[in-house]
Short mmCIF file of C-alpha atoms and ligand atoms in Angstrom, two decimals:
data_model
loop_
_atom_site.label_atom_id
_atom_site.label_comp_id
_atom_site.label_asym_id
_atom_site.label_seq_id
_atom_site.Cartn_x
_atom_site.Cartn_y
_atom_site.Cartn_z
CA MET A 5 62.41 179.14 -19.76
CA GLU A 6 62.59 182.26 -17.67
CA ARG A 7 62.01 185.94 -18.44
CA ILE A 8 63.21 189.19 -16.69
CA VAL A 9 60.58 191.75 -15.50
CA ILE A 10 61.38 195.50 -15.08
CA ARG A 11 59.17 198.32 -14.08
CA GLY A 12 61.47 201.28 -15.25
CA GLY A 13 61.95 204.70 -13.76
CA THR A 14 63.79 204.22 -10.70
CA ARG A 15 67.20 206.33 -10.04
CA LEU A 16 69.71 203.41 -9.35
CA ARG A 17 71.81 204.23 -5.97
CA GLY A 18 74.46 202.62 -4.26
CA ALA A 19 77.36 200.28 -5.26
CA VAL A 20 77.94 196.85 -6.98
CA ALA A 21 80.71 194.63 -6.98
CA ALA A 22 82.08 193.48 -9.93
CA SER A 23 82.28 189.99 -10.55
CA GLY A 24 85.45 188.16 -12.59
CA ALA A 25 85.71 188.43 -16.42
CA LYS A 26 83.99 185.83 -18.39
CA ASN A 27 86.30 186.67 -21.21
CA ALA A 28 89.11 186.16 -19.24
CA ALA A 29 88.54 183.28 -17.03
CA LEU A 30 87.57 180.74 -20.46
CA PRO A 31 90.70 181.32 -21.73
CA ILE A 32 92.60 180.39 -18.37
CA MET A 33 90.58 177.18 -18.42
CA ALA A 34 91.61 175.74 -21.33
CA ALA A 35 94.94 176.86 -20.93
CA SER A 36 95.00 174.31 -17.51
CA LEU A 37 95.14 171.76 -20.75
CA LEU A 38 98.92 172.34 -20.90
CA ALA A 39 99.54 172.14 -17.34
CA GLU A 40 101.22 168.91 -15.66
CA GLY A 41 99.67 169.93 -12.57
CA PRO A 42 96.86 171.51 -10.58
CA CYS A 43 95.51 175.58 -11.56
CA ARG A 44 93.42 176.55 -8.77
CA LEU A 45 91.43 179.63 -10.09
CA SER A 46 89.68 182.06 -7.84
CA ASN A 47 87.04 185.09 -8.74
CA VAL A 48 85.81 182.77 -11.34
CA PRO A 49 82.50 183.95 -12.47
CA GLU A 50 79.80 181.75 -11.74
CA LEU A 51 78.21 181.77 -15.44
CA ARG A 52 76.86 179.49 -17.95
CA ASP A 53 79.73 180.08 -20.44
CA VAL A 54 81.96 178.64 -17.07
CA ARG A 55 79.92 175.68 -16.61
CA THR A 56 79.84 174.88 -20.46
CA MET A 57 84.05 174.75 -19.99
CA ALA A 58 84.16 173.08 -17.33
CA THR A 59 82.07 170.38 -18.60
CA LEU A 60 84.21 170.23 -21.94
CA LEU A 61 87.35 170.25 -20.08
CA GLU A 62 86.08 167.28 -17.95
CA SER A 63 85.49 165.30 -21.20
CA LEU A 64 88.57 166.17 -22.28
CA GLY A 65 90.02 164.29 -19.19
CA VAL A 66 90.56 167.20 -16.94
CA ARG A 67 89.61 166.18 -13.65
CA VAL A 68 87.36 169.65 -12.35
CA ALA A 69 86.68 170.42 -8.92
CA GLY A 70 85.04 173.27 -6.96
CA GLY A 71 83.52 176.49 -8.79
CA ALA A 72 80.26 178.21 -8.07
CA GLY A 73 81.94 180.88 -5.67
CA ALA A 74 84.56 178.83 -4.56
CA GLN A 75 87.91 177.94 -5.98
CA LEU A 76 87.88 176.10 -9.32
CA VAL A 77 90.49 173.39 -9.41
CA LEU A 78 91.33 171.97 -12.94
CA ASP A 79 93.96 169.18 -13.03
CA ALA A 80 94.90 167.97 -16.35
CA SER A 81 98.08 165.80 -15.11
CA ALA A 82 96.28 162.80 -16.12
CA ALA A 83 94.19 164.39 -19.23
CA THR A 84 94.40 162.27 -22.26
CA GLY A 85 91.35 163.64 -24.55
CA HIS A 86 91.81 165.53 -27.73
CA ARG A 87 88.05 165.22 -29.17
CA ALA A 88 85.76 168.31 -28.55
CA ALA A 89 82.65 167.15 -29.22
CA TYR A 90 80.11 169.22 -31.30
CA ASP A 91 77.22 169.48 -28.66
CA LEU A 92 79.03 171.14 -26.53
CA VAL A 93 81.35 173.53 -29.20
CA ARG A 94 77.97 174.66 -30.71
CA THR A 95 76.46 176.21 -27.25
CA MET A 96 79.93 178.08 -26.95
CA ARG A 97 82.52 179.41 -29.39
CA ALA A 98 85.09 179.72 -26.80
CA SER A 99 85.38 176.07 -26.83
CA VAL A 100 87.77 176.84 -29.96
CA LEU A 101 90.17 177.91 -26.94
CA VAL A 102 90.87 174.23 -26.25
CA LEU A 103 92.43 173.49 -30.19
CA GLY A 104 95.83 175.50 -29.34
CA PRO A 105 96.40 173.66 -25.77
CA LEU A 106 95.58 169.97 -26.78
CA LEU A 107 97.62 170.51 -29.83
CA ALA A 108 100.62 171.47 -27.99
CA ARG A 109 100.22 169.24 -25.29
CA PHE A 110 98.91 166.01 -27.03
CA GLY A 111 100.12 166.25 -30.58
CA GLU A 112 96.30 165.63 -31.55
CA ALA A 113 93.25 167.86 -31.62
CA GLN A 114 89.74 167.34 -33.09
CA VAL A 115 87.68 170.35 -32.36
CA SER A 116 84.10 170.79 -33.56
CA LEU A 117 83.91 173.95 -36.06
CA PRO A 118 82.16 176.44 -34.08
CA GLY A 119 79.32 177.72 -36.37
CA GLY A 120 78.08 181.02 -36.42
CA CYS A 121 76.19 182.74 -33.69
CA ALA A 122 73.68 185.98 -33.84
CA ILE A 123 76.14 188.83 -34.08
CA GLY A 124 78.14 186.87 -36.88
CA ALA A 125 79.76 184.20 -38.93
CA ARG A 126 82.65 184.17 -36.89
CA PRO A 127 85.33 181.96 -38.63
CA ILE A 128 88.28 180.31 -37.25
CA ASN A 129 90.77 180.78 -40.32
CA LEU A 130 92.90 183.07 -38.68
CA HIS A 131 93.28 180.54 -35.95
CA LEU A 132 93.90 177.65 -38.32
CA LYS A 133 96.58 179.65 -40.81
CA GLY A 134 98.39 180.52 -37.26
CA LEU A 135 98.77 176.89 -36.42
CA ASP A 136 99.65 175.99 -39.73
CA LYS A 137 102.66 178.25 -39.38
CA LEU A 138 103.35 176.47 -36.60
CA GLY A 139 103.85 173.49 -38.15
CA ALA A 140 100.19 171.35 -37.50
CA GLU A 141 98.65 168.87 -40.06
CA ILE A 142 95.39 170.55 -40.42
CA THR A 143 92.04 168.87 -42.01
CA ILE A 144 88.52 169.31 -42.03
CA ASP A 145 86.68 166.35 -41.55
CA GLU A 146 82.93 165.95 -41.18
CA GLY A 147 82.39 169.81 -39.31
CA TYR A 148 86.05 168.90 -37.26
CA VAL A 149 88.98 170.36 -37.62
CA CYS A 150 91.43 167.77 -37.05
CA ALA A 151 95.02 169.03 -35.91
CA ARG A 152 98.20 166.80 -35.40
CA SER A 153 101.56 167.76 -34.64
CA ARG A 154 104.46 165.89 -33.45
CA ARG A 155 105.71 168.70 -31.78
CA LEU A 156 104.84 172.40 -32.97
CA ARG A 157 108.26 174.60 -34.13
CA GLY A 158 107.85 178.56 -33.51
CA ALA A 159 107.24 180.49 -36.52
CA ARG A 160 106.38 184.51 -37.08
CA ILE A 161 102.45 184.72 -37.57
CA TYR A 162 100.85 187.76 -38.79
CA LEU A 163 97.32 188.06 -38.02
CA ASP A 164 95.07 189.45 -40.79
CA LEU A 165 92.68 190.81 -38.02
CA PRO A 166 93.75 191.16 -34.26
CA SER A 167 91.45 188.38 -33.21
CA VAL A 168 91.17 187.78 -29.61
CA THR A 169 90.77 184.28 -29.52
CA GLY A 170 92.90 183.73 -32.08
CA THR A 171 95.30 185.69 -30.18
CA MET A 172 94.92 183.27 -27.11
CA ASN A 173 94.73 179.93 -29.07
CA LEU A 174 98.63 181.10 -30.83
CA MET A 175 100.21 182.23 -27.58
CA MET A 176 99.01 179.06 -26.10
CA ALA A 177 99.99 176.61 -28.86
CA ALA A 178 103.42 178.24 -29.33
CA SER A 179 103.88 178.27 -25.16
CA LEU A 180 105.27 174.54 -25.90
CA ALA A 181 106.48 174.69 -29.28
CA ARG A 182 110.06 174.25 -30.08
CA GLY A 183 111.72 177.82 -30.83
CA ILE A 184 110.40 181.63 -30.90
CA THR A 185 107.48 182.46 -32.20
CA LEU A 186 106.58 185.93 -32.91
CA ILE A 187 102.81 186.76 -33.02
CA GLU A 188 102.05 190.29 -35.08
CA ASN A 189 98.91 192.40 -35.19
CA ALA A 190 98.25 190.21 -32.02
CA ALA A 191 94.88 191.47 -29.76
CA CYS A 192 96.13 194.14 -27.28
CA GLU A 193 92.73 193.29 -25.35
CA PRO A 194 93.63 193.24 -21.31
CA GLU A 195 92.19 189.52 -21.16
CA VAL A 196 95.34 188.72 -23.65
CA ALA A 197 97.61 190.12 -21.19
CA GLU A 198 95.76 188.24 -18.40
CA LEU A 199 95.95 184.57 -20.65
CA GLY A 200 99.92 185.80 -20.44
CA ALA A 201 100.76 186.33 -16.96
CA VAL A 202 99.03 182.87 -16.31
CA LEU A 203 100.90 181.12 -18.67
CA ASN A 204 104.07 182.75 -17.54
CA ASP A 205 103.28 181.83 -14.04
CA MET A 206 102.97 178.07 -15.20
CA GLY A 207 106.64 178.31 -16.47
CA ALA A 208 105.68 180.18 -20.10
CA CYS A 209 108.49 182.05 -21.79
CA ILE A 210 106.35 185.32 -22.97
CA GLU A 211 106.81 188.87 -23.56
CA GLY A 212 104.17 191.07 -24.89
CA ALA A 213 100.89 189.76 -24.07
CA GLY A 214 98.42 192.45 -24.22
CA THR A 215 100.58 194.26 -26.78
CA ASP A 216 100.03 193.36 -31.26
CA HIS A 217 103.69 192.14 -30.81
CA ILE A 218 104.10 189.37 -28.93
CA ARG A 219 106.96 186.96 -28.59
CA ILE A 220 107.06 183.54 -27.25
CA GLU A 221 110.17 181.21 -26.56
CA GLY A 222 108.68 177.44 -26.15
CA VAL A 223 109.37 176.10 -23.13
CA GLN A 224 109.04 171.81 -22.51
CA TRP A 225 106.28 171.59 -20.21
CA LEU A 226 103.95 173.70 -18.04
CA GLY A 227 103.19 173.47 -14.25
CA ALA A 228 100.22 174.46 -11.93
CA VAL A 229 99.06 177.76 -10.86
CA ASP A 230 97.04 179.48 -8.46
CA HIS A 231 95.43 182.99 -10.46
CA SER A 232 92.65 184.91 -9.47
CA VAL A 233 90.58 186.29 -12.03
CA MET A 234 90.68 189.72 -13.26
CA PRO A 235 87.64 191.94 -13.22
CA ASP A 236 84.87 192.18 -15.71
CA ARG A 237 85.40 195.29 -17.79
CA ILE A 238 82.24 194.84 -19.67
CA GLU A 239 80.23 193.70 -16.72
CA THR A 240 81.62 196.95 -14.91
CA GLY A 241 80.97 199.35 -18.20
CA THR A 242 77.15 197.72 -17.92
CA PHE A 243 76.42 198.92 -14.73
CA LEU A 244 78.22 202.44 -15.40
CA VAL A 245 75.36 202.78 -18.50
CA ALA A 246 72.54 201.46 -15.74
CA GLY A 247 73.73 204.42 -13.49
CA ALA A 248 73.98 206.62 -16.29
CA ILE A 249 70.43 205.67 -18.10
CA THR A 250 68.31 206.22 -14.67
CA GLY A 251 70.26 209.12 -13.83
CA GLY A 252 71.26 207.56 -10.65
CA ASP A 253 74.29 207.46 -8.63
CA VAL A 254 76.13 204.08 -9.01
CA THR A 255 79.47 202.54 -7.60
CA VAL A 256 81.34 199.53 -9.30
CA ARG A 257 83.85 198.41 -6.64
CA GLY A 258 86.44 196.00 -7.35
CA CYS A 259 87.09 196.90 -10.89
CA ARG A 260 89.92 198.35 -13.13
CA PRO A 261 88.40 201.59 -14.38
CA ALA A 262 91.68 201.86 -16.59
CA HIS A 263 90.56 198.85 -18.70
CA LEU A 264 87.65 201.06 -19.63
CA GLU A 265 88.98 204.61 -20.53
CA ALA A 266 87.08 204.79 -24.13
CA VAL A 267 83.63 203.95 -22.43
CA ILE A 268 84.32 206.31 -19.76
CA GLU A 269 85.35 209.27 -21.70
CA LYS A 270 81.85 208.54 -23.65
CA LEU A 271 79.91 208.56 -20.57
CA ILE A 272 81.20 211.71 -19.87
CA GLU A 273 80.69 213.13 -23.43
CA ALA A 274 76.91 211.96 -22.73
CA GLY A 275 76.82 214.13 -19.91
CA ALA A 276 77.61 211.77 -16.54
CA GLU A 277 79.95 212.93 -14.08
CA ILE A 278 82.91 210.38 -13.18
CA GLN A 279 84.86 209.84 -10.13
CA MET A 280 87.69 206.82 -10.18
CA ASP A 281 90.47 205.21 -8.52
CA ALA A 282 92.24 202.40 -9.28
CA ASP A 283 89.89 199.64 -8.25
CA ALA A 284 86.15 201.54 -8.22
CA VAL A 285 84.33 204.31 -10.52
CA ARG A 286 81.47 205.92 -9.44
CA ILE A 287 78.82 207.46 -11.93
CA LEU A 288 76.80 210.15 -11.44
CA GLY A 289 73.92 210.27 -14.30
CA SER A 290 72.72 213.55 -15.52
CA ASP A 291 68.94 214.29 -16.20
CA ARG A 292 69.99 215.85 -19.72
CA VAL A 293 71.63 212.72 -21.34
CA ARG A 294 73.63 213.99 -24.61
CA ALA A 295 73.97 212.35 -27.63
CA ALA A 296 77.66 211.21 -28.67
CA ASP A 297 79.08 209.29 -31.33
CA VAL A 298 80.65 205.97 -31.07
CA LYS A 299 83.07 203.87 -33.03
CA THR A 300 83.98 200.22 -31.82
CA GLY A 301 87.47 198.81 -32.23
CA GLY A 302 90.08 196.33 -31.08
CA TYR A 303 91.32 197.41 -27.45
CA PRO A 304 92.10 200.16 -26.41
CA ALA A 305 89.21 201.63 -28.61
CA PHE A 306 85.14 201.53 -27.57
CA ALA A 307 85.02 198.08 -26.85
CA THR A 308 82.31 195.94 -29.41
CA ASP A 309 80.99 194.30 -26.55
CA MET A 310 79.87 197.99 -24.90
CA GLN A 311 78.17 198.79 -28.21
CA ALA A 312 74.20 197.62 -27.36
CA GLN A 313 74.31 198.80 -24.09
CA PHE A 314 75.69 202.28 -24.89
CA MET A 315 72.69 202.26 -27.59
CA ALA A 316 70.23 202.02 -24.91
CA LEU A 317 71.55 205.14 -23.23
CA MET A 318 71.78 206.63 -26.94
CA ALA A 319 67.96 206.41 -27.47
CA ILE A 320 67.02 208.89 -24.61
CA ALA A 321 69.97 211.38 -25.47
CA GLU A 322 68.94 214.61 -26.38
CA GLY A 323 70.09 214.83 -30.04
CA THR A 324 71.47 212.11 -32.56
CA SER A 325 74.48 209.88 -32.81
CA VAL A 326 75.96 207.49 -35.11
CA MET A 327 77.19 204.05 -33.48
CA ALA A 328 79.59 202.51 -35.90
CA GLU A 329 80.15 198.85 -35.30
CA THR A 330 83.52 197.66 -37.46
CA ILE A 331 83.94 194.31 -35.59
CA PHE A 332 81.15 192.23 -36.16
CA GLU A 333 78.64 191.89 -39.29
CA ASN A 334 75.89 191.70 -37.22
CA ARG A 335 75.72 193.16 -34.03
CA PHE A 336 72.62 195.22 -34.39
CA MET A 337 70.09 192.63 -33.23
CA HIS A 338 68.87 194.88 -30.34
CA VAL A 339 67.98 197.98 -32.18
CA ALA A 340 64.47 196.04 -33.39
CA GLU A 341 63.39 195.40 -29.80
CA LEU A 342 64.98 198.88 -28.67
CA ARG A 343 62.50 200.49 -31.07
CA ARG A 344 59.66 198.07 -29.91
CA MET A 345 60.09 200.27 -26.77
CA GLY A 346 59.83 203.34 -28.85
CA ALA A 347 63.34 204.32 -29.69
CA ASP A 348 64.24 205.56 -32.98
CA ILE A 349 66.94 204.36 -34.67
CA ARG A 350 67.94 203.42 -38.14
CA VAL A 351 70.65 200.80 -39.43
CA GLN A 352 72.48 201.78 -42.56
CA GLY A 353 75.36 199.29 -43.17
CA ASN A 354 77.24 199.14 -40.28
CA SER A 355 76.14 202.26 -38.53
CA ALA A 356 73.35 202.73 -36.48
CA VAL A 357 71.62 206.43 -36.62
CA VAL A 358 70.48 207.24 -32.64
CA ARG A 359 67.87 209.88 -32.84
CA GLY A 360 66.68 210.14 -29.39
CA VAL A 361 63.97 210.38 -27.79
CA LYS A 362 62.41 211.78 -24.47
CA ARG A 363 61.06 208.62 -22.82
CA LEU A 364 61.53 204.64 -24.01
CA SER A 365 58.22 202.75 -23.52
CA GLY A 366 58.11 199.46 -21.34
CA ALA A 367 57.29 196.27 -23.61
CA PRO A 368 57.58 192.85 -24.11
CA VAL A 369 61.28 192.16 -26.42
CA MET A 370 63.51 189.35 -26.82
CA ALA A 371 66.74 188.47 -26.36
CA THR A 372 68.75 187.65 -29.39
CA ASP A 373 72.69 187.30 -27.80
CA LEU A 374 74.45 188.09 -24.52
CA ARG A 375 75.14 191.81 -24.98
CA ALA A 376 71.65 192.47 -26.87
CA SER A 377 69.96 191.22 -24.06
CA ALA A 378 72.05 193.72 -21.54
CA SER A 379 70.77 196.17 -23.83
CA LEU A 380 67.32 195.60 -23.36
CA ILE A 381 67.45 195.23 -19.67
CA LEU A 382 68.98 198.71 -19.85
CA GLY A 383 66.12 200.15 -21.77
CA GLY A 384 63.54 198.67 -19.61
CA LEU A 385 65.05 200.36 -16.26
CA ALA A 386 65.20 203.80 -17.92
CA ALA A 387 61.77 203.12 -19.63
CA GLU A 388 58.12 204.04 -18.66
CA GLY A 389 55.99 201.01 -17.31
CA ARG A 390 56.45 197.32 -17.66
CA THR A 391 59.31 195.85 -19.63
CA THR A 392 59.34 192.25 -20.23
CA VAL A 393 62.78 190.15 -21.35
CA SER A 394 62.64 186.84 -22.92
CA ARG A 395 65.03 184.28 -23.70
CA ILE A 396 66.94 185.62 -21.09
CA TYR A 397 69.19 182.46 -20.95
CA HIS A 398 71.65 184.88 -23.00
CA ILE A 399 72.28 187.23 -20.46
CA ASP A 400 72.81 184.31 -18.20
CA ARG A 401 76.03 183.25 -20.31
CA GLY A 402 77.97 186.59 -19.60
CA TYR A 403 76.35 188.20 -16.15
CA GLU A 404 76.53 186.63 -12.67
CA GLN A 405 72.93 187.18 -11.25
CA ILE A 406 72.11 190.72 -12.75
CA GLU A 407 69.02 191.09 -11.68
CA LYS A 408 69.88 190.54 -8.25
CA LYS A 409 72.75 192.85 -8.55
CA LEU A 410 70.37 195.51 -10.32
CA SER A 411 68.09 195.02 -7.55
CA ALA A 412 70.62 196.01 -5.02
CA LEU A 413 70.80 199.54 -6.81
CA GLY A 414 67.03 199.78 -5.97
CA ALA A 415 65.70 198.61 -9.86
CA GLN A 416 62.31 197.15 -9.71
CA ILE A 417 63.70 194.08 -11.52
CA TRP A 418 62.81 190.35 -11.17
CA ARG A 419 62.90 187.00 -12.54
CA GLU A 420 59.79 184.22 -13.41
CA LYS A 421 58.70 181.72 -15.53
CA ASP A 422 57.86 182.79 -19.01
CA PRO A 423 54.32 181.91 -19.57
CA GLY A 424 55.36 182.15 -22.96
CA GLY A 425 57.87 179.29 -22.45
CA VAL A 426 60.12 180.57 -25.31
C1 EPZ B 524 86.09 187.80 -28.39
O1 EPZ B 524 85.73 187.03 -29.39
C2 EPZ B 524 85.40 187.94 -27.37
N1 EPZ B 524 84.96 186.46 -26.78
C3 EPZ B 524 83.84 188.56 -27.54
O2 EPZ B 524 82.99 188.36 -26.80
C4 EPZ B 524 84.29 189.83 -28.39
O3 EPZ B 524 83.10 190.53 -28.96
C5 EPZ B 524 85.62 189.62 -29.21
O4 EPZ B 524 86.55 189.22 -29.13
C6 EPZ B 524 86.01 191.19 -29.55
O5 EPZ B 524 86.70 191.63 -29.02
C7 EPZ B 524 85.66 185.87 -25.67
O6 EPZ B 524 86.73 186.36 -25.41
C8 EPZ B 524 85.20 184.41 -25.55
P1 EPZ B 524 87.69 187.84 -32.50
P2 EPZ B 524 86.59 186.36 -30.63
O7 EPZ B 524 88.35 186.76 -33.07
O8 EPZ B 524 87.53 185.95 -30.21
C9 EPZ B 524 87.21 188.18 -37.28
C10 EPZ B 524 80.92 188.59 -25.72
O9 EPZ B 524 80.15 189.44 -25.89
N2 EPZ B 524 87.86 186.88 -37.18
O10 EPZ B 524 88.35 189.08 -32.04
O11 EPZ B 524 85.51 185.19 -31.37
C11 EPZ B 524 85.84 187.63 -36.34
O12 EPZ B 524 84.82 187.65 -37.22
C12 EPZ B 524 81.90 188.03 -26.78
O13 EPZ B 524 81.43 188.56 -24.45
C13 EPZ B 524 87.84 186.19 -38.21
O14 EPZ B 524 87.95 186.51 -39.91
O15 EPZ B 524 86.56 187.46 -31.63
C14 EPZ B 524 85.64 189.17 -36.24
O16 EPZ B 524 84.78 189.93 -37.12
C15 EPZ B 524 80.86 188.09 -27.94
N3 EPZ B 524 88.89 185.16 -38.84
C16 EPZ B 524 86.63 189.59 -35.75
O17 EPZ B 524 87.58 189.04 -36.32
C17 EPZ B 524 88.92 184.13 -37.20
O18 EPZ B 524 89.88 183.69 -37.42
C18 EPZ B 524 87.27 190.02 -34.38
O19 EPZ B 524 86.62 188.48 -33.79
C19 EPZ B 524 88.67 184.79 -36.34
C20 EPZ B 524 88.09 186.33 -36.13
#
């Protein structure tokens, strides 16, 4: 096992390039199952979750070539598999994204129930309710969702919660259904809009992807597509917080500031200066970080995936901030670890009350989930002394070489074998 070590106190300076978005790459890879031809994807981030999705697709008969910095080619022309095995699905919840495409293309799907994770129970009832509306016969058998349908038929689906992967699964399934499907109260995340654009490039007929009302007219088949994956807005936001928390001067290039308005507004409220154009954003951190209240929500509200990172910044702010997490029921796992670094944070229900302290102190801490890992690294960058973050396999799921990118900005950060072996 490995750990990341940080010697805090350096003001970060310089520019870093945003990688492709994990939460766009994964659904687009799953969509390749719908295509009767190769999907050529560029700007795919080199992440553990991307490798897991590629392995899952190969197990379903998709021919996978390239990747690891080169173009990723996914050809499902000859794919016939329909069973997504538990040993893969349990390591990555996003595996559920193959359910809709398998059902739509092959009329059958067996996908292991993903199970929960550190941040919550993560049910998929809304995915299944929507597929049922599209005419699928669904049973749960020994921990697997078994879905069958000769041909899905269009339907009106109202999502009780604007589930991101739920919206994606249903959009992909409805693309090959007979007739019109309306998805109401759909998730509006930019990654949903991106998937809709890719499906249309494959021959689908989708209007409104990226809004809360999506109309899909089913087609007979979908073909090959070439696509460059959009930049990762959460990675971008994470590096902006790195600039703010160290009082540095950091520019993120090749990003889309328009996808991060709520986070940028809160960074300005917290005392940072921001300069931006269409594809780059520069942050000038201030020596006086101010407390700012945050409430997470579906896009375009403040992203839940940025809550842990922003909390690290609030931990050294002047004043007290209240951070309300409205999306997941257990997304404060980073609090106990930040407190080990001297943060003064109290959790009350789905809110955390953060009373800023002058400085954090470096300490050995443990990552519990992807964004919590980022939060601990950010805390380490600002802390006095040395911080070691163990179980960093969590961070490798969603950040491409984070320590190399931070080191290029002047951070004293490195990866080493974890003598504790955890
Ligand atoms: C996606 O997860 C992202 N993952 C998450 O990013 C992100 O935090 C989340 O959307 C919210 O933005 C990917 O895109 C691969 P949801 P998803 O379905 O789709 C409840 C990261 O750090 N719900 O929008 O699984 C659910 O429990 C990850 O990159 C149901 O009740 O999230 C949650 O409370 C973490 N029933 C809320 O809805 C369902 O059928 C939102 O979940 C589905 C969801």
